[in-house]
CSV table of C-alpha atoms in Angstrom, one decimal:
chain,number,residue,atom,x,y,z
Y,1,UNK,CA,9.5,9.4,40.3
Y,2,UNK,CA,12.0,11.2,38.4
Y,3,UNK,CA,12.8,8.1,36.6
Y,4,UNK,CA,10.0,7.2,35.3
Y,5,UNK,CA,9.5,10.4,33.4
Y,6,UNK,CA,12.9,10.4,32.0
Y,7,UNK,CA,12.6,6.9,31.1
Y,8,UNK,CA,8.8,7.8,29.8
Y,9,UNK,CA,10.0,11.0,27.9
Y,10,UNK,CA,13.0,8.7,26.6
Y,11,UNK,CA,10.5,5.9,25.0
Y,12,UNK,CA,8.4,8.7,23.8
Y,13,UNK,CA,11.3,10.6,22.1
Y,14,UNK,CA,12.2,6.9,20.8
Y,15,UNK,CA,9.1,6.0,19.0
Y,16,UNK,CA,8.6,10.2,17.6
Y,17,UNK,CA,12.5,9.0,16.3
Y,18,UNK,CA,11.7,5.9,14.9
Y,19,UNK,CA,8.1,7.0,13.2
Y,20,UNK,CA,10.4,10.1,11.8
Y,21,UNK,CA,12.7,7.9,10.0
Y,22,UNK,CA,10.5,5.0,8.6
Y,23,UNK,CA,11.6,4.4,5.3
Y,24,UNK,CA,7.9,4.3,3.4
Y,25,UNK,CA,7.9,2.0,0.6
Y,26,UNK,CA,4.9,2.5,-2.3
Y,27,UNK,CA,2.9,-0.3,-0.9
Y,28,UNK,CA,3.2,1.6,2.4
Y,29,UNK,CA,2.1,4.9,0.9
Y,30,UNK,CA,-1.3,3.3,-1.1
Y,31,UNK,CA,-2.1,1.1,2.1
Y,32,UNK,CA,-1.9,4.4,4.1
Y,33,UNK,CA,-3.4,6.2,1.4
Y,34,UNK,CA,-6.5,4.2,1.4
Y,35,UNK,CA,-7.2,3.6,5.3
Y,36,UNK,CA,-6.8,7.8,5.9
Y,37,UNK,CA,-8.7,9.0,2.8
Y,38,UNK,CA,-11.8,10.7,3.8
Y,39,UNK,CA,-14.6,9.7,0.3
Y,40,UNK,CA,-13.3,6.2,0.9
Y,41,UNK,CA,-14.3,6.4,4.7
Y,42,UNK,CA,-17.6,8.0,3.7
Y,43,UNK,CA,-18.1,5.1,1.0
Y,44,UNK,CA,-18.1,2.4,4.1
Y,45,UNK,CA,-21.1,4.3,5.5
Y,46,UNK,CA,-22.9,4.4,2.2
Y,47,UNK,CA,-21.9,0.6,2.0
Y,48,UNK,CA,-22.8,-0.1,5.1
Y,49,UNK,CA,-26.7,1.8,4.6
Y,50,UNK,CA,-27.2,-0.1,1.5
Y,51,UNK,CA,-26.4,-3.1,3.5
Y,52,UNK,CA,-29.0,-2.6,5.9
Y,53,UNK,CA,-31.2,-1.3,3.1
Y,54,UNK,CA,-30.8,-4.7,1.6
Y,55,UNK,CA,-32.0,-6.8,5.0
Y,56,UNK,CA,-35.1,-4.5,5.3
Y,57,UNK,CA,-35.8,-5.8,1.4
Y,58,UNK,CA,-35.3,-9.3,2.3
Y,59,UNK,CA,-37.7,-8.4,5.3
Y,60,UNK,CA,-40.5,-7.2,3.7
Y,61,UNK,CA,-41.8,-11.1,2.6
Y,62,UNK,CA,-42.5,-11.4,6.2
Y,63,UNK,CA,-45.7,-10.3,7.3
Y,64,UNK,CA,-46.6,-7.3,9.3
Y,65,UNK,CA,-47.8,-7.9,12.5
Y,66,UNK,CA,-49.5,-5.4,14.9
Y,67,UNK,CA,-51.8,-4.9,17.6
Y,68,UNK,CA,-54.5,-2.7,18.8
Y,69,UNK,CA,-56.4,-1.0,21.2
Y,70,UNK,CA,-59.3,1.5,21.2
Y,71,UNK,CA,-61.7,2.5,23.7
Y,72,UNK,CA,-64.3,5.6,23.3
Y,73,UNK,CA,-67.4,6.8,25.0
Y,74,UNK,CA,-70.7,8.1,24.4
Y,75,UNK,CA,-72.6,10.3,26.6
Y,76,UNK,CA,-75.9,12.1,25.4
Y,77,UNK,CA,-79.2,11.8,23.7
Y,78,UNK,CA,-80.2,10.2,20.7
Y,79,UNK,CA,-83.4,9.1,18.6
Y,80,UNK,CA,-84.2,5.9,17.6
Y,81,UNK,CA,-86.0,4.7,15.0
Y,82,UNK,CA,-89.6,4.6,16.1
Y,83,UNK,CA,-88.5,8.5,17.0
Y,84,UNK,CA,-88.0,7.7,20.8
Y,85,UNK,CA,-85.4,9.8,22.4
Y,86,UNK,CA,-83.4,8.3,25.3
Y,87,UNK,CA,-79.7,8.6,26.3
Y,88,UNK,CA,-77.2,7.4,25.0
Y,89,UNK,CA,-74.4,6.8,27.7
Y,90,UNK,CA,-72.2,4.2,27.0
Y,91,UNK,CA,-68.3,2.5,26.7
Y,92,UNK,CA,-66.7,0.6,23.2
Y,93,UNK,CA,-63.5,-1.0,23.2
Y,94,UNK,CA,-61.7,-3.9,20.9
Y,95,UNK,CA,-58.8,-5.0,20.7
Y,96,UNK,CA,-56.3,-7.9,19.3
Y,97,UNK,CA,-53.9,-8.8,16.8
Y,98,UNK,CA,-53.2,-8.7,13.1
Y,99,UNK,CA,-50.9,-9.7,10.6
Y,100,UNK,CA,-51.1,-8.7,6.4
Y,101,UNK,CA,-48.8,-9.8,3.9
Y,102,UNK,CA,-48.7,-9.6,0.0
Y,103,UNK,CA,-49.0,-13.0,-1.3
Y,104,UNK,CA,-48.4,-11.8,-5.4
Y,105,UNK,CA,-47.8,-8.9,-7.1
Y,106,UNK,CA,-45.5,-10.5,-10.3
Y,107,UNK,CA,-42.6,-11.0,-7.7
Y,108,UNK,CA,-42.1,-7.3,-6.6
Y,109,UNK,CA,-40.8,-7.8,-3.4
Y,110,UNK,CA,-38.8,-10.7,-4.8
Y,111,UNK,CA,-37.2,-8.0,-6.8
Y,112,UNK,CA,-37.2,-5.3,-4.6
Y,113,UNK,CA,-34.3,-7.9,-3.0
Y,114,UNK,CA,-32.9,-8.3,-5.8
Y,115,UNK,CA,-32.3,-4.3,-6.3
Y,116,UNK,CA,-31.4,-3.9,-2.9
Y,117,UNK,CA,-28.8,-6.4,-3.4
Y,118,UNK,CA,-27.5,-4.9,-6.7
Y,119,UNK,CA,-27.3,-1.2,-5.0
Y,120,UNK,CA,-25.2,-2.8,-2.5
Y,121,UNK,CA,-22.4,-4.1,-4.6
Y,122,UNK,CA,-22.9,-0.4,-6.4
Y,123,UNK,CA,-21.4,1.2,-3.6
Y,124,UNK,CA,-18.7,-1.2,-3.2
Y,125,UNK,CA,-18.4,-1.6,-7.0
Y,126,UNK,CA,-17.8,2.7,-6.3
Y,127,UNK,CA,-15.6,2.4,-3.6
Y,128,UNK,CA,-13.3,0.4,-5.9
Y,129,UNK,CA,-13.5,3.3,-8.9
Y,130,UNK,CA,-12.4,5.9,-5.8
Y,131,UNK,CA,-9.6,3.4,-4.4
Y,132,UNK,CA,-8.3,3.0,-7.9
Y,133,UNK,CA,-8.2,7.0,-8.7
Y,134,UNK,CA,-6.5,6.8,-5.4
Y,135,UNK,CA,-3.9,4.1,-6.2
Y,136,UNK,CA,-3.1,6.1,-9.8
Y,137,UNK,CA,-2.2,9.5,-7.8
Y,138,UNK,CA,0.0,7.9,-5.2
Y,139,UNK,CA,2.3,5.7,-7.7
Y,140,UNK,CA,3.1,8.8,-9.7
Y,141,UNK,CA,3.5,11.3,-6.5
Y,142,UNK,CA,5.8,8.3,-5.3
Y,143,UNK,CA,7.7,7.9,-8.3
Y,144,UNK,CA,7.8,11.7,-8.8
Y,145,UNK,CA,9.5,11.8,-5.6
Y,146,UNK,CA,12.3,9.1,-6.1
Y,147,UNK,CA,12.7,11.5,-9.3
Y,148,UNK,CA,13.5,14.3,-7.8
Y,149,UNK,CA,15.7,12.5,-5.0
Y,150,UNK,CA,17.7,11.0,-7.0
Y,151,UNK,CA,18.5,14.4,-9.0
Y,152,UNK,CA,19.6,15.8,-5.6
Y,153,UNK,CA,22.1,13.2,-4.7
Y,154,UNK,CA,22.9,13.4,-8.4
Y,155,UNK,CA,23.5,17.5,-8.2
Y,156,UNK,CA,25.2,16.8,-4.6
Y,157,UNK,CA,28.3,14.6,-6.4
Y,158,UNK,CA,28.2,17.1,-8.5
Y,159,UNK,CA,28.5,20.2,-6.1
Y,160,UNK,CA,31.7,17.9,-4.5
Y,161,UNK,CA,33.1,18.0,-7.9
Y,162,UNK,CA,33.2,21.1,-7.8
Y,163,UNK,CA,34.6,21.8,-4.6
Y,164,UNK,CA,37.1,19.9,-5.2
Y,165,UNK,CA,37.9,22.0,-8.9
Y,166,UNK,CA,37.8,24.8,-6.3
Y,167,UNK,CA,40.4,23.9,-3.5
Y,168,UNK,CA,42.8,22.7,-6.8
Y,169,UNK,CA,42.1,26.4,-8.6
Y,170,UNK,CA,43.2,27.9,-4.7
Y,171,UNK,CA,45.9,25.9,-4.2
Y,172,UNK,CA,47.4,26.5,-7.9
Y,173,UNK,CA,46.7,30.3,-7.7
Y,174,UNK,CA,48.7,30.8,-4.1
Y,175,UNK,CA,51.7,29.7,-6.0
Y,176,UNK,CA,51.4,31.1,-9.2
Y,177,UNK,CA,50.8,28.6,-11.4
Y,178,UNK,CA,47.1,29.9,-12.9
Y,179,UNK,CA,45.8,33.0,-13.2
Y,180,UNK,CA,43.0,34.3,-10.4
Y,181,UNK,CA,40.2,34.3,-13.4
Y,182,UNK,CA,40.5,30.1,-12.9
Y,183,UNK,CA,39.3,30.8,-9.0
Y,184,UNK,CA,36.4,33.1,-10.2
Y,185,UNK,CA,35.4,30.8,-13.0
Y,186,UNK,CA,35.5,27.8,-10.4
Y,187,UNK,CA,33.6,29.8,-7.6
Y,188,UNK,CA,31.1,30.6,-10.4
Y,189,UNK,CA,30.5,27.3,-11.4
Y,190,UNK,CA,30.1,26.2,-8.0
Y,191,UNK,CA,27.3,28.8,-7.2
Y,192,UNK,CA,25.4,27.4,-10.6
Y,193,UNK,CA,26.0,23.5,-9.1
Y,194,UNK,CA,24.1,25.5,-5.7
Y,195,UNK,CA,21.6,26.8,-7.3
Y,196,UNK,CA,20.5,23.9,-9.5
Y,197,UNK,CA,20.7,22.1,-6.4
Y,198,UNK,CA,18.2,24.2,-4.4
Y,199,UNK,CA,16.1,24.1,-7.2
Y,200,UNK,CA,15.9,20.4,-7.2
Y,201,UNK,CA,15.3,20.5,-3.6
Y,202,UNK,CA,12.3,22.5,-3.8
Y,203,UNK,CA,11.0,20.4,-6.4
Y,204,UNK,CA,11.6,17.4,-4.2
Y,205,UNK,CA,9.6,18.9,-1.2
Y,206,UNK,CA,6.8,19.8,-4.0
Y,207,UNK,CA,6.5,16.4,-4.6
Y,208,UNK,CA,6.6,15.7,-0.9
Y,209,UNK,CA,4.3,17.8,-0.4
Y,210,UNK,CA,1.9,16.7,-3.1
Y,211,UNK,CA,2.3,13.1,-1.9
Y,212,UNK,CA,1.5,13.8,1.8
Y,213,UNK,CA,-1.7,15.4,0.5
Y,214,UNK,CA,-2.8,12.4,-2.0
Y,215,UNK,CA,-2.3,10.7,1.9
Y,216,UNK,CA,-3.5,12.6,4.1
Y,217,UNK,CA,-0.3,12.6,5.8
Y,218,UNK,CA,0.6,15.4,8.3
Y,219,UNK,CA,3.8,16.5,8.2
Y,220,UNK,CA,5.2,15.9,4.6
Y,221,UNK,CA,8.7,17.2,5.8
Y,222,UNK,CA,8.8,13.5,7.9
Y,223,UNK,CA,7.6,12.1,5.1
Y,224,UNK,CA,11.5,9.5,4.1
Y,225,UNK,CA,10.5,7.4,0.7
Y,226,UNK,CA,12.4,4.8,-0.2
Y,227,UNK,CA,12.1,1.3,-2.0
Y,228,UNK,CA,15.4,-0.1,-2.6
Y,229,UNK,CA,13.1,-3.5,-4.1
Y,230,UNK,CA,10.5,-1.3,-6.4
Y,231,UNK,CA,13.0,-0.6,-9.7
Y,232,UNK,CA,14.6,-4.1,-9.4
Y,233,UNK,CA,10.8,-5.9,-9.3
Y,234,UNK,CA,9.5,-3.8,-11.8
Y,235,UNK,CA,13.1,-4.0,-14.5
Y,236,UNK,CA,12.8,-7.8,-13.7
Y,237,UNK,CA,9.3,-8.1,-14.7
Y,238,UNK,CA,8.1,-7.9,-18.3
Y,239,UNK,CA,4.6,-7.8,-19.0
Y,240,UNK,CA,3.4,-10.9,-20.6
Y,241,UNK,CA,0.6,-12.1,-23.4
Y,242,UNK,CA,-0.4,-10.7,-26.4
Y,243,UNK,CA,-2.2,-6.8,-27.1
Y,244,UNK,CA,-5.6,-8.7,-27.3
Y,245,UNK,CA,-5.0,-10.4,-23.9
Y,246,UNK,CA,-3.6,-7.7,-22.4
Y,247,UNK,CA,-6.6,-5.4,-23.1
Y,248,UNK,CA,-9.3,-8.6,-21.9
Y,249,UNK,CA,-7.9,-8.5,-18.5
Y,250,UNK,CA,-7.3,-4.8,-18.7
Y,251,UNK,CA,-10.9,-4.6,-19.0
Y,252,UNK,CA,-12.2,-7.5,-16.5
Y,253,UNK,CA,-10.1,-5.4,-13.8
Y,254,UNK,CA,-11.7,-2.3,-14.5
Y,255,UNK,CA,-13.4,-0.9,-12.1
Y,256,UNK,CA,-15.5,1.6,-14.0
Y,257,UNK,CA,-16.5,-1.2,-16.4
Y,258,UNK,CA,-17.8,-3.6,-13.6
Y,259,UNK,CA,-19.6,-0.8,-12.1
Y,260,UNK,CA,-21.4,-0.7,-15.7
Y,261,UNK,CA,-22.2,-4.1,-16.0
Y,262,UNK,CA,-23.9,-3.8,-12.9
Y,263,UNK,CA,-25.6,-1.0,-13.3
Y,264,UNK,CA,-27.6,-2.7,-16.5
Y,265,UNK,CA,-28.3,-5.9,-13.9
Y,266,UNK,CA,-29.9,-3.0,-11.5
Y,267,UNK,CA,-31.9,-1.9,-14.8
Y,268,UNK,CA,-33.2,-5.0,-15.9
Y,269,UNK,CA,-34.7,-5.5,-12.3
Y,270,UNK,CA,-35.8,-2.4,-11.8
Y,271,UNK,CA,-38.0,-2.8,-15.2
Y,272,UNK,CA,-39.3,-5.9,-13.6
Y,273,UNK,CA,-40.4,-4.0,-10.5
Y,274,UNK,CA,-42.2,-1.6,-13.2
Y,275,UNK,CA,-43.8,-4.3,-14.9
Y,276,UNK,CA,-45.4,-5.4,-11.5
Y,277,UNK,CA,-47.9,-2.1,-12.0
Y,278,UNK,CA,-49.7,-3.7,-14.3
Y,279,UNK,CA,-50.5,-7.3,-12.8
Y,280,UNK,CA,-53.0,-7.5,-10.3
Y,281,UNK,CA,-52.2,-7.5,-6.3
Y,282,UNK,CA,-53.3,-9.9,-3.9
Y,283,UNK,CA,-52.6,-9.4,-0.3
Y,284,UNK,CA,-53.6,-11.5,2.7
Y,285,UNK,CA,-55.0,-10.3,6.5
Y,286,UNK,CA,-55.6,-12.3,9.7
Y,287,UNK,CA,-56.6,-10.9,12.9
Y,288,UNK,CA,-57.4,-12.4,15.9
Y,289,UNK,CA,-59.7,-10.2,18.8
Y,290,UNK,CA,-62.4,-9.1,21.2
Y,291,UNK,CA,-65.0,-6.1,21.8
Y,292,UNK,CA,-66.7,-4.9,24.9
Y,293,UNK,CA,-69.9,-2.8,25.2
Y,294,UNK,CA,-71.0,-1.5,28.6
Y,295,UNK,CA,-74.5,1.1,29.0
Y,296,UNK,CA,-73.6,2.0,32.5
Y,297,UNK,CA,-77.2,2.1,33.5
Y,298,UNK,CA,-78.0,-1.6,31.7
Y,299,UNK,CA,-78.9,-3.9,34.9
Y,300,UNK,CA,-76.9,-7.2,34.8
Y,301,UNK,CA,-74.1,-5.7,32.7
Y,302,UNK,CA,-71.7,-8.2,32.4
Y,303,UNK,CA,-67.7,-7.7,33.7
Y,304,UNK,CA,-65.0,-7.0,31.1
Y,305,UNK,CA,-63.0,-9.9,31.0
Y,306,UNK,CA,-65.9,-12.2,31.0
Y,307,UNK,CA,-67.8,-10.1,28.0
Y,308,UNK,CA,-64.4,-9.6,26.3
Y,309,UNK,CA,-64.0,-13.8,26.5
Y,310,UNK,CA,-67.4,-14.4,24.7
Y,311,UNK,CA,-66.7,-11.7,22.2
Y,312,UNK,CA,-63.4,-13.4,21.0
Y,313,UNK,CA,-63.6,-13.4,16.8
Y,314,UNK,CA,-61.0,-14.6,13.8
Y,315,UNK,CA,-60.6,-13.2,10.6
Y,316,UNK,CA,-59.1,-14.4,7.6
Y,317,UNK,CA,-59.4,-12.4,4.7
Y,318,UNK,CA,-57.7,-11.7,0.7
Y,319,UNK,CA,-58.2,-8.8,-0.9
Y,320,UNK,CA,-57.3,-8.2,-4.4
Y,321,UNK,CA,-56.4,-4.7,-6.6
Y,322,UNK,CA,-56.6,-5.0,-10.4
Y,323,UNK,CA,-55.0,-2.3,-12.1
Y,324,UNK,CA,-57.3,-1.1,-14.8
Y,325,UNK,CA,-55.0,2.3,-16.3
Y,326,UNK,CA,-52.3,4.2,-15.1
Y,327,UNK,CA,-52.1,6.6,-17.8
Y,328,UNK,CA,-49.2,5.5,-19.7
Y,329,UNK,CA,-47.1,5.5,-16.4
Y,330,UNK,CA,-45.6,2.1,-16.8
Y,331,UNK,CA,-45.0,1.9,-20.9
Y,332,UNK,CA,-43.2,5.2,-20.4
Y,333,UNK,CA,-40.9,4.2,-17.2
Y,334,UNK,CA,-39.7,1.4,-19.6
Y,335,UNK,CA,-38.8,3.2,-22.4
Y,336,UNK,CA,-36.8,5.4,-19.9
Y,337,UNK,CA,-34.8,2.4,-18.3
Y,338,UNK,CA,-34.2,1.4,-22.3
Y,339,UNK,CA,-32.8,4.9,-22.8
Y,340,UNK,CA,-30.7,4.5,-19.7
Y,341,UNK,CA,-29.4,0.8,-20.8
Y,342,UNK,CA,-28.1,2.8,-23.9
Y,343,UNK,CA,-26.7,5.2,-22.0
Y,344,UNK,CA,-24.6,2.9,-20.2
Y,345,UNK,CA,-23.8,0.7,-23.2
Y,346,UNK,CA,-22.1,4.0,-24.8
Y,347,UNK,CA,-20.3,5.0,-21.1
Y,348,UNK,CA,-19.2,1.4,-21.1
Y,349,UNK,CA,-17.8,1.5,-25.2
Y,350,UNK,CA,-16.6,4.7,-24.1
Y,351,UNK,CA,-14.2,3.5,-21.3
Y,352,UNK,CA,-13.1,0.8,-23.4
Y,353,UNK,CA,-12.0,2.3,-26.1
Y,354,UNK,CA,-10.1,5.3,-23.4
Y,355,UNK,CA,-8.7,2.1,-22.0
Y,356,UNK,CA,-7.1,0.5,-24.7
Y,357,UNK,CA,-5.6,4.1,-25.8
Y,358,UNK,CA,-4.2,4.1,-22.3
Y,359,UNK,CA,-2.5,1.1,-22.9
Y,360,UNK,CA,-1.3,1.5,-26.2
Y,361,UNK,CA,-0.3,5.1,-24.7
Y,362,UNK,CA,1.8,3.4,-22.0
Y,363,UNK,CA,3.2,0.1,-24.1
Y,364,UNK,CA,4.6,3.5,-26.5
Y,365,UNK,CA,6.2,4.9,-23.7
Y,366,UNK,CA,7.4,2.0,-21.8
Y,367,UNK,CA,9.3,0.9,-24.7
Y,368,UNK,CA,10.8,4.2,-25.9
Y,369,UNK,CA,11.5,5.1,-22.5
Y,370,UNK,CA,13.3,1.4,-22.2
Y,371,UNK,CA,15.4,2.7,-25.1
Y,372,UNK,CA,15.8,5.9,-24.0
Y,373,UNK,CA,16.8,4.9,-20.8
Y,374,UNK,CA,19.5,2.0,-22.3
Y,375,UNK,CA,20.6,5.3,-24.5
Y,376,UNK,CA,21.7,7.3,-21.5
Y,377,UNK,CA,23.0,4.9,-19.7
Y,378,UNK,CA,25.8,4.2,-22.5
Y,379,UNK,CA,26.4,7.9,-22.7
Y,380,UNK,CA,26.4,8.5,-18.9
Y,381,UNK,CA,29.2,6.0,-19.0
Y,382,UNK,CA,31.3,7.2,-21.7
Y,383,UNK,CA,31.1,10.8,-20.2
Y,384,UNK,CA,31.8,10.0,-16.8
Y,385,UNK,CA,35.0,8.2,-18.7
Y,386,UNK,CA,35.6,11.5,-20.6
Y,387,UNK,CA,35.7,13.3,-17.4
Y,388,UNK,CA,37.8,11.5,-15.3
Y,389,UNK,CA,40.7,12.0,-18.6
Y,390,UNK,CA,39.8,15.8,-18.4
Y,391,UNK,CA,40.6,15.7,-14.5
Y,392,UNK,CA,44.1,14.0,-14.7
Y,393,UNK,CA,44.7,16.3,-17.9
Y,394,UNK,CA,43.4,19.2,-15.6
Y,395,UNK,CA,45.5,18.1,-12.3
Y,396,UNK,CA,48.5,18.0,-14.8
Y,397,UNK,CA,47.9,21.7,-16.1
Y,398,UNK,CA,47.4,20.2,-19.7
Y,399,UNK,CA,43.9,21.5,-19.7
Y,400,UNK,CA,41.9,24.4,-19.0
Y,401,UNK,CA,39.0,24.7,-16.5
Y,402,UNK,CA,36.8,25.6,-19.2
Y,403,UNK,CA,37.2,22.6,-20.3
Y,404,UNK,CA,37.0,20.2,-17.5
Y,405,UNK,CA,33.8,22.4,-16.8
Y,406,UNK,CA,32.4,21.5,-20.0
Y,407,UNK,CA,32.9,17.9,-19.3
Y,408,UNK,CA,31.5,17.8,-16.2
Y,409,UNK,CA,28.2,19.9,-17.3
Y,410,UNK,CA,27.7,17.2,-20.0
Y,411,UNK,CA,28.0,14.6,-17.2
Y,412,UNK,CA,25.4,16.4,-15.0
Y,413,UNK,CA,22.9,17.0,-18.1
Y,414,UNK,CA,23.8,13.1,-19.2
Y,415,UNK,CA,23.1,11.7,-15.4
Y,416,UNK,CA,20.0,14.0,-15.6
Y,417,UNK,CA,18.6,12.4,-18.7
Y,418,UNK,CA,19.5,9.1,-17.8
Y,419,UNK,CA,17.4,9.6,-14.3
Y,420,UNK,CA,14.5,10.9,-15.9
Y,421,UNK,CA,14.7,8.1,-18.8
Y,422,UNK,CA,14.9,5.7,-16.2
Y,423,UNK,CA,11.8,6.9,-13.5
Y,424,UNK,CA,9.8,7.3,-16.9
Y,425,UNK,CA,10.4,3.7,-17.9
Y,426,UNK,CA,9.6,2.7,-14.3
Y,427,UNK,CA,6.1,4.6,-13.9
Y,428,UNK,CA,5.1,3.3,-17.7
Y,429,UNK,CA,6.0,-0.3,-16.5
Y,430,UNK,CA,4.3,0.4,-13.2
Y,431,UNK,CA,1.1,1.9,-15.0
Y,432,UNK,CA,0.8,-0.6,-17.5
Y,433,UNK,CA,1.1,-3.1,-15.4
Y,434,UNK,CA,-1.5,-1.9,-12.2
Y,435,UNK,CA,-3.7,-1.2,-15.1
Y,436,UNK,CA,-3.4,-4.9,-16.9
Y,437,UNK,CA,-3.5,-6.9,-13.3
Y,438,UNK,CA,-5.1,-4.4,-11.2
Y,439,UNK,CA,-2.7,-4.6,-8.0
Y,440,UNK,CA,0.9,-2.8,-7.9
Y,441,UNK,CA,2.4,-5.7,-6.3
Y,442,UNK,CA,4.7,-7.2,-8.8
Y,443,UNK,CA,4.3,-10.8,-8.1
Y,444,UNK,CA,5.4,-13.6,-11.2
C-alpha cells in the first residue's frame, strides 16, 4: 500500500514538474487563449441559440397540427320559441384534429429563414471580431515578454562583468597596486548593474502577469515563454505584393468588415419581411372530427361511440386578410432600414480607411525598426570590441576603472537598444503580417 502512494505521489509530482516547465510557444498561448476565454465561451451559446433559432424558421412552413377536446353540460330551464319552458339538461362534446398553414404572404416565412440564417453567421461572424481582439493582445503580451527576458539575461552578463571588475579591483588593492576608491567605485557600479536588473525583472513578471490575464492562466509565475522558431520564421519571411494588394486582403480577412457586409444582407431581408405587410395573406385550415349530444332524459338516446361515428365531418377551408392601412407603419420601417444601410456603409468606410492607416502605420515601423535594428547591431558589435581592448588595457593597469566602466555602460545601453530595435521589428512584422493574412502562423 505504501507503494502505491509513493509511486502515485511521485507521478503526480512528475506531471505538476513537467506542466511547470512547458516551454509555451505564441501559438500555444493564442490556442490557450481562445479555448479559456470567457466572451468567447459565451459566444458558442449565442451561436448555438441562433442555430436553433434558425431550425424553428425553417420549421414554421410546416403546418401546425393540433387536436381537441371539449365537453360541457347544461342543466336548467329555458324558453323556447313558441314561449314553452322546459329543462334544459343536457351533454356537448367534439373533438378531432386540425392542421393550418400560410400558403402566401410575399414569401415571409421564406425570409424569416433567410434572417434566421443571416443572424446565425452574425454571431459567428462576432465571435471572429472577439477572437481577433484576442489574438492582437496575446502577440504583443508575448513579445512584451521575450522583451523584457532578454533584457534580464542581457543585465545578468552584465552583473558578471562586473563581478569580475570587482574580484580584479580586490585582488589589486590587497597588494597595493590601486587605491581603495577603485573597490568603492567597482562595488558601486555593481549595485547599479543590481538594481537595473531587479528593475527589469519586475517588468518581466508585469508582462507575465499581463499575459496570464489576456489567458486566463492561473499562476503567471509558472507561466516559461519561449519560441526559439518565432524570430527566425518571422526575419525569414518578408511580406509580399504590392500596398494595393496588401490592403485587398487586409480587408477580405477582416473580421469587422465581414461582419458589415453581412449585416446589410440581414437588412435587405429584413425589408423584405416589411414589405410582406402590405400584400395580402392567405392561410389554409383542415380539420377532421366528431360531436356528441346526449338529453339524459331523451328515450332511445344513442351510445357515444356509435353517435360520435355518424357525426364524423371534414373541413377544408382558406381564408384570406387584405391589408387595407397601417398608418404609415411599413413606408416608415423602410426608410429606417435605408438609414441603417448608411449607417453601416460609413462604419464599414470607417474601418477601412482605420485599416489601411494601420498598415501603412506598421509597414513605417517595420522598416525603420529593420534599420534601426541593423543600426545596433553594428554598434553592439563594435562596442563589445571596444570593451574587450578596455579590459586587457584595464588587466594591464594602462587604464582606469572609470574608464572600462564607461565602456561597458555603452555596451549595456547598446545591447539594450539593439533588443528593443529588434522585438519592435519583430511585433511590426508579426502585426503586419496577422493583419494582411489573418493567421500568426508564418507559413510561405
Amino acid at each position: 500500500m505504501k507503494k502505491i502512494l509513493i509511486i502515485a505521489l511521485l507521478l503526480t509530482l512528475g506531471v505538476r514538474m513537467a506542466v511547470a516547465q512547458k516551454q509555451w510557444s505564441l501559438e500555444d498561448c493564442v490556442s490557450y487563449a481562445i479555448e479559456h476565454n470567457l466572451p468567447l465561451k459565451r459566444q458558442d451559446v449565442l451561436v448555438a441559440i441562433k442555430n436553433l433559432d434558425q431550425e424553428m424558421a425553417h420549421r414554421e412552413r410546416l403546418p401546425a397540427v393540433g387536436s381537441y377536446f371539449n365537453g360541457y353540460s347544461t342543466f336548467g330551464h329555458s324558453q323556447d320559441v313558441f314561449g314553452t319552458i322546459r329543462r334544459n339538461d343536457n351533454f356537448n362534446s367534439n373533438m378531432g384534429i386540425n392542421a393550418e398553414m400560410t400558403l402566401y404572404q410575399f414569401n415571409y416565412l421564406r425570409n424569416q429563414a433567410k434572417k434566421a440564417t443571416v443572424e446565425a453567421e452574425q454571431e459567428q461572424l462576432e465571435k471572429e471580431v472577439l477572437k481577433r481582439d484576442l489574438t492582437l493582445k496575446i502577440v504583443q503580451g508575448y513579445l512584451q515578454v521575450l522583451l523584457t527576458q532578454a533584457l534580464v539575461d542581457a543585465q545578468d552578463s552584465a552583473i558578471n562583468f562586473s563581478v569580475q571588475l570587482l574580484d580584479k579591483a580586490e585582488k589589486s588593492t590587497a597588494i597595493g597596486a590601486t587605491a581603495p576608491a577603485v573597490v568603492f567605485e567597482a562595488k558601486a557600479n555593481l549595485a547599479r548593474e543590481k538594481q537595473q536588473y531587479q528593475q527589469y525583472h519586475k517588468e518581466t513578471q508585469q508582462a507575465k502577469l499581463t499575459l496570464a490575464q489576456h489567458m486566463n492562466y492561473a499562476d503567471y509565475s509558472a507561466l516559461r515563454v519561449y519560441d526559439p522558431l518565432l524570430e527566425s520564421e518571422i526575419f525569414k519571411t518578408g511580406i509580399r505584393g504590392t500596398k494595393s494588394d496588401l490592403i485587398q486582403e487586409a480587408i477580405r480577412h477582416n473580421p469587422i468588415l465581414n461582419k458589415y457586409e453581412n449585416q446589410l444582407i440581414g437588412l435587405d431581408i429584413e425589408s423584405k419581411l416589411f414589405k410582406a405587410a402590405d400584400y395580402p395573406m392567405v392561410k389554409g385550415s383542415a380539420s377532421l372530427g366528431t360531436t356528441y349530444f346526449n338529453a339524459f332524459k331523451t328515450a332511445n338516446e344513442r351510445p357515444f361511440f356509435g353517435q360520435s361515428k355518424d357525426n364524423f365531418a371534414q373541413q377544408i377551408a382558406i381564408a384570406v386578410t387584405i391589408p387595407v392601412f397601417n398608418k404609415g407603419r411599413t413606408k416608415r420601417q423602410l426608410q429606417q432600414v435605408n438609414l441603417r444601410k448608411q449607417e453601416i456603409g460609413l462604419l464599414s468606410e470607417n474601418e477601412k480607411i482605420q485599416q489601411i492607416q494601420i498598415l501603412e502605420k506598421l509597414q513605417l515601423d517595420w522598416k525603420e525598426s529593420k534599420q534601426q535594428y541593423e543600426i545596433s547591431t553594428e554598434a553592439f558589435s563594435a562596442t563589445k570590441e571596444s570593451l574587450v581592448y578596455s579590459r586587457r588595457s584595464f588587466m594591464a593597469g594602462k587604464v582606469s576603472i572609470y574608464d572600462i566602466n564607461n565602456s561597458k555602460n555603452n555596451l549595456i545601453k547598446s545591447e539594450a537598444e539593439m533588443i528593443r530595435a529588434r522585438y519592435n521589428t519583430l511585433f511590426s512584422l508579426l502585426m503586419l503580417h496577422y493583419h494582411v493574412s489573418g493567421d500568426i502562423k508564418f507559413s510561405y
